Amino acid sequence: YARQGIDVPRKQRKISIHKIELLDIDLPFAGFTVVCSKGTYIRTLCHDIGKKLGTGAHLFKLERTAIGPFSIKDSLSLEELSPLRKQEGFLNKGVYTMDSALSWMPEYRVTDSQVGDVQNGVPVSISGSQDFLDSLAASSGIRVKSPEGLLLAIGSFQPIRKTVKMDVVFG
């Protein structure tokens, strides 16, 4: 549409800018960092800032430096990771388990009798306090675990049926 000069109206959404910090100005460029909620379009933020300043603006370069609990400062390049694989316990030095990588998601432990259903991708009934169920409804995924704490699947909560639908099943 843009190449044809057609404006597409942007749907407004509620976002949060937790922090915005100007790093440098070298006209016509300005560098800044933003800590924001999911759903924030940085390209749109740049456009809106330019509009407020009366000059216009667009995004020239974008680098994601963190998402959830993960920061680029804690990452390893392939060159740094390669020699580690020959060392004893290398998985503890640079690789997250799937469970720890998804630790921002709430977890639900199924009963022994539900494990087979989870492994076959069958939705399972879920119980808990209303606060717990509300937290599941607000989440973008649920870590579904065995009674012993083994990650079995990633699911999504179906509030009307009070079930978890399996989106990804492991093993």
mmCIF file with all atom_site columns, N, CA and C in Angstrom, residues 39-64:
data_model
loop_
_atom_site.group_PDB
_atom_site.id
_atom_site.type_symbol
_atom_site.label_atom_id
_atom_site.label_alt_id
_atom_site.label_comp_id
_atom_site.label_asym_id
_atom_site.label_entity_id
_atom_site.label_seq_id
_atom_site.pdbx_PDB_ins_code
_atom_site.Cartn_x
_atom_site.Cartn_y
_atom_site.Cartn_z
_atom_site.occupancy
_atom_site.B_iso_or_equiv
_atom_site.pdbx_formal_charge
_atom_site.auth_seq_id
_atom_site.auth_comp_id
_atom_site.auth_asym_id
_atom_site.auth_atom_id
_atom_site.pdbx_PDB_model_num
ATOM 1  N N  . GLY A 1 39 ? 3.919  -5.666 21.890 1.00 0.00 ? 39 GLY A N  1
ATOM 2  C CA . GLY A 1 39 ? 2.973  -5.011 20.996 1.00 0.00 ? 39 GLY A CA 1
ATOM 3  C C  . GLY A 1 39 ? 3.366  -3.601 20.607 1.00 0.00 ? 39 GLY A C  1
ATOM 4  N N  . THR A 1 40 ? 4.504  -3.114 21.121 1.00 0.00 ? 40 THR A N  1
ATOM 5  C CA . THR A 1 40 ? 4.960  -1.765 20.785 1.00 0.00 ? 40 THR A CA 1
ATOM 6  C C  . THR A 1 40 ? 5.683  -1.808 19.444 1.00 0.00 ? 40 THR A C  1
ATOM 7  N N  . TYR A 1 41 ? 5.254  -0.965 18.524 1.00 0.00 ? 41 TYR A N  1
ATOM 8  C CA . TYR A 1 41 ? 5.935  -0.847 17.237 1.00 0.00 ? 41 TYR A CA 1
ATOM 9  C C  . TYR A 1 41 ? 6.908  0.325  17.323 1.00 0.00 ? 41 TYR A C  1
ATOM 10 N N  . ILE A 1 42 ? 8.189  0.027  17.351 1.00 0.00 ? 42 ILE A N  1
ATOM 11 C CA . ILE A 1 42 ? 9.204  1.075  17.487 1.00 0.00 ? 42 ILE A CA 1
ATOM 12 C C  . ILE A 1 42 ? 9.209  1.971  16.255 1.00 0.00 ? 42 ILE A C  1
ATOM 13 N N  . ARG A 1 43 ? 8.958  1.401  15.089 1.00 0.00 ? 43 ARG A N  1
ATOM 14 C CA . ARG A 1 43 ? 8.874  2.194  13.856 1.00 0.00 ? 43 ARG A CA 1
ATOM 15 C C  . ARG A 1 43 ? 7.785  3.274  14.002 1.00 0.00 ? 43 ARG A C  1
ATOM 16 N N  . THR A 1 44 ? 6.654  2.888  14.569 1.00 0.00 ? 44 THR A N  1
ATOM 17 C CA . THR A 1 44 ? 5.556  3.834  14.791 1.00 0.00 ? 44 THR A CA 1
ATOM 18 C C  . THR A 1 44 ? 5.932  4.860  15.852 1.00 0.00 ? 44 THR A C  1
ATOM 19 N N  . LEU A 1 45 ? 6.631  4.426  16.891 1.00 0.00 ? 45 LEU A N  1
ATOM 20 C CA . LEU A 1 45 ? 7.092  5.351  17.928 1.00 0.00 ? 45 LEU A CA 1
ATOM 21 C C  . LEU A 1 45 ? 7.982  6.433  17.312 1.00 0.00 ? 45 LEU A C  1
ATOM 22 N N  . CYS A 1 46 ? 8.917  6.037  16.450 1.00 0.00 ? 46 CYS A N  1
ATOM 23 C CA . CYS A 1 46 ? 9.801  7.008  15.779 1.00 0.00 ? 46 CYS A CA 1
ATOM 24 C C  . CYS A 1 46 ? 8.982  7.998  14.953 1.00 0.00 ? 46 CYS A C  1
ATOM 25 N N  . HIS A 1 47 ? 8.035  7.472  14.195 1.00 0.00 ? 47 HIS A N  1
ATOM 26 C CA . HIS A 1 47 ? 7.167  8.319  13.371 1.00 0.00 ? 47 HIS A CA 1
ATOM 27 C C  . HIS A 1 47 ? 6.410  9.326  14.243 1.00 0.00 ? 47 HIS A C  1
ATOM 28 N N  . ASP A 1 48 ? 5.850  8.840  15.353 1.00 0.00 ? 48 ASP A N  1
ATOM 29 C CA . ASP A 1 48 ? 5.072  9.704  16.250 1.00 0.00 ? 48 ASP A CA 1
ATOM 30 C C  . ASP A 1 48 ? 5.943  10.772 16.909 1.00 0.00 ? 48 ASP A C  1
ATOM 31 N N  . ILE A 1 49 ? 7.173  10.414 17.294 1.00 0.00 ? 49 ILE A N  1
ATOM 32 C CA . ILE A 1 49 ? 8.098  11.396 17.883 1.00 0.00 ? 49 ILE A CA 1
ATOM 33 C C  . ILE A 1 49 ? 8.409  12.482 16.856 1.00 0.00 ? 49 ILE A C  1
ATOM 34 N N  . GLY A 1 50 ? 8.696  12.082 15.624 1.00 0.00 ? 50 GLY A N  1
ATOM 35 C CA . GLY A 1 50 ? 8.969  13.053 14.563 1.00 0.00 ? 50 GLY A CA 1
ATOM 36 C C  . GLY A 1 50 ? 7.798  13.981 14.310 1.00 0.00 ? 50 GLY A C  1
ATOM 37 N N  . LYS A 1 51 ? 6.595  13.423 14.372 1.00 0.00 ? 51 LYS A N  1
ATOM 38 C CA . LYS A 1 51 ? 5.390  14.236 14.187 1.00 0.00 ? 51 LYS A CA 1
ATOM 39 C C  . LYS A 1 51 ? 5.259  15.281 15.301 1.00 0.00 ? 51 LYS A C  1
ATOM 40 N N  . LYS A 1 52 ? 5.497  14.846 16.551 1.00 0.00 ? 52 LYS A N  1
ATOM 41 C CA . LYS A 1 52 ? 5.413  15.766 17.699 1.00 0.00 ? 52 LYS A CA 1
ATOM 42 C C  . LYS A 1 52 ? 6.463  16.876 17.597 1.00 0.00 ? 52 LYS A C  1
ATOM 43 N N  . LEU A 1 53 ? 7.643  16.519 17.065 1.00 0.00 ? 53 LEU A N  1
ATOM 44 C CA . LEU A 1 53 ? 8.713  17.508 16.918 1.00 0.00 ? 53 LEU A CA 1
ATOM 45 C C  . LEU A 1 53 ? 8.500  18.415 15.710 1.00 0.00 ? 53 LEU A C  1
ATOM 46 N N  . GLY A 1 54 ? 7.551  18.048 14.852 1.00 0.00 ? 54 GLY A N  1
ATOM 47 C CA . GLY A 1 54 ? 7.263  18.841 13.663 1.00 0.00 ? 54 GLY A CA 1
ATOM 48 C C  . GLY A 1 54 ? 8.284  18.672 12.563 1.00 0.00 ? 54 GLY A C  1
ATOM 49 N N  . THR A 1 55 ? 9.064  17.590 12.607 1.00 0.00 ? 55 THR A N  1
ATOM 50 C CA . THR A 1 55 ? 10.115 17.397 11.609 1.00 0.00 ? 55 THR A CA 1
ATOM 51 C C  . THR A 1 55 ? 9.920  16.147 10.761 1.00 0.00 ? 55 THR A C  1
ATOM 52 N N  . GLY A 1 56 ? 9.131  15.212 11.250 1.00 0.00 ? 56 GLY A N  1
ATOM 53 C CA . GLY A 1 56 ? 9.053  13.905 10.595 1.00 0.00 ? 56 GLY A CA 1
ATOM 54 C C  . GLY A 1 56 ? 10.233 13.068 11.045 1.00 0.00 ? 56 GLY A C  1
ATOM 55 N N  . ALA A 1 57 ? 10.057 11.778 11.044 1.00 0.00 ? 57 ALA A N  1
ATOM 56 C CA . ALA A 1 57 ? 11.137 10.864 11.439 1.00 0.00 ? 57 ALA A CA 1
ATOM 57 C C  . ALA A 1 57 ? 10.792 9.460  10.974 1.00 0.00 ? 57 ALA A C  1
ATOM 58 N N  . HIS A 1 58 ? 11.819 8.672  10.811 1.00 0.00 ? 58 HIS A N  1
ATOM 59 C CA . HIS A 1 58 ? 11.612 7.257  10.494 1.00 0.00 ? 58 HIS A CA 1
ATOM 60 C C  . HIS A 1 58 ? 12.722 6.430  11.139 1.00 0.00 ? 58 HIS A C  1
ATOM 61 N N  . LEU A 1 59 ? 12.478 5.150  11.217 1.00 0.00 ? 59 LEU A N  1
ATOM 62 C CA . LEU A 1 59 ? 13.435 4.225  11.829 1.00 0.00 ? 59 LEU A CA 1
ATOM 63 C C  . LEU A 1 59 ? 14.539 3.908  10.832 1.00 0.00 ? 59 LEU A C  1
ATOM 64 N N  . PHE A 1 60 ? 15.778 4.056  11.268 1.00 0.00 ? 60 PHE A N  1
ATOM 65 C CA . PHE A 1 60 ? 16.922 3.746  10.414 1.00 0.00 ? 60 PHE A CA 1
ATOM 66 C C  . PHE A 1 60 ? 17.523 2.394  10.777 1.00 0.00 ? 60 PHE A C  1
ATOM 67 N N  . LYS A 1 61 ? 17.608 2.093  12.069 1.00 0.00 ? 61 LYS A N  1
ATOM 68 C CA . LYS A 1 61 ? 18.221 0.850  12.536 1.00 0.00 ? 61 LYS A CA 1
ATOM 69 C C  . LYS A 1 61 ? 17.528 0.421  13.820 1.00 0.00 ? 61 LYS A C  1
ATOM 70 N N  . LEU A 1 62 ? 17.308 -0.882 13.953 1.00 0.00 ? 62 LEU A N  1
ATOM 71 C CA . LEU A 1 62 ? 16.655 -1.417 15.145 1.00 0.00 ? 62 LEU A CA 1
ATOM 72 C C  . LEU A 1 62 ? 17.423 -2.638 15.624 1.00 0.00 ? 62 LEU A C  1
ATOM 73 N N  . GLU A 1 63 ? 17.714 -2.678 16.912 1.00 0.00 ? 63 GLU A N  1
ATOM 74 C CA . GLU A 1 63 ? 18.373 -3.839 17.508 1.00 0.00 ? 63 GLU A CA 1
ATOM 75 C C  . GLU A 1 63 ? 17.651 -4.188 18.798 1.00 0.00 ? 63 GLU A C  1
ATOM 76 N N  . ARG A 1 64 ? 17.115 -5.405 18.867 1.00 0.00 ? 64 ARG A N  1
ATOM 77 C CA . ARG A 1 64 ? 16.469 -5.865 20.095 1.00 0.00 ? 64 ARG A CA 1
ATOM 78 C C  . ARG A 1 64 ? 17.576 -6.307 21.041 1.00 0.00 ? 64 ARG A C  1
#
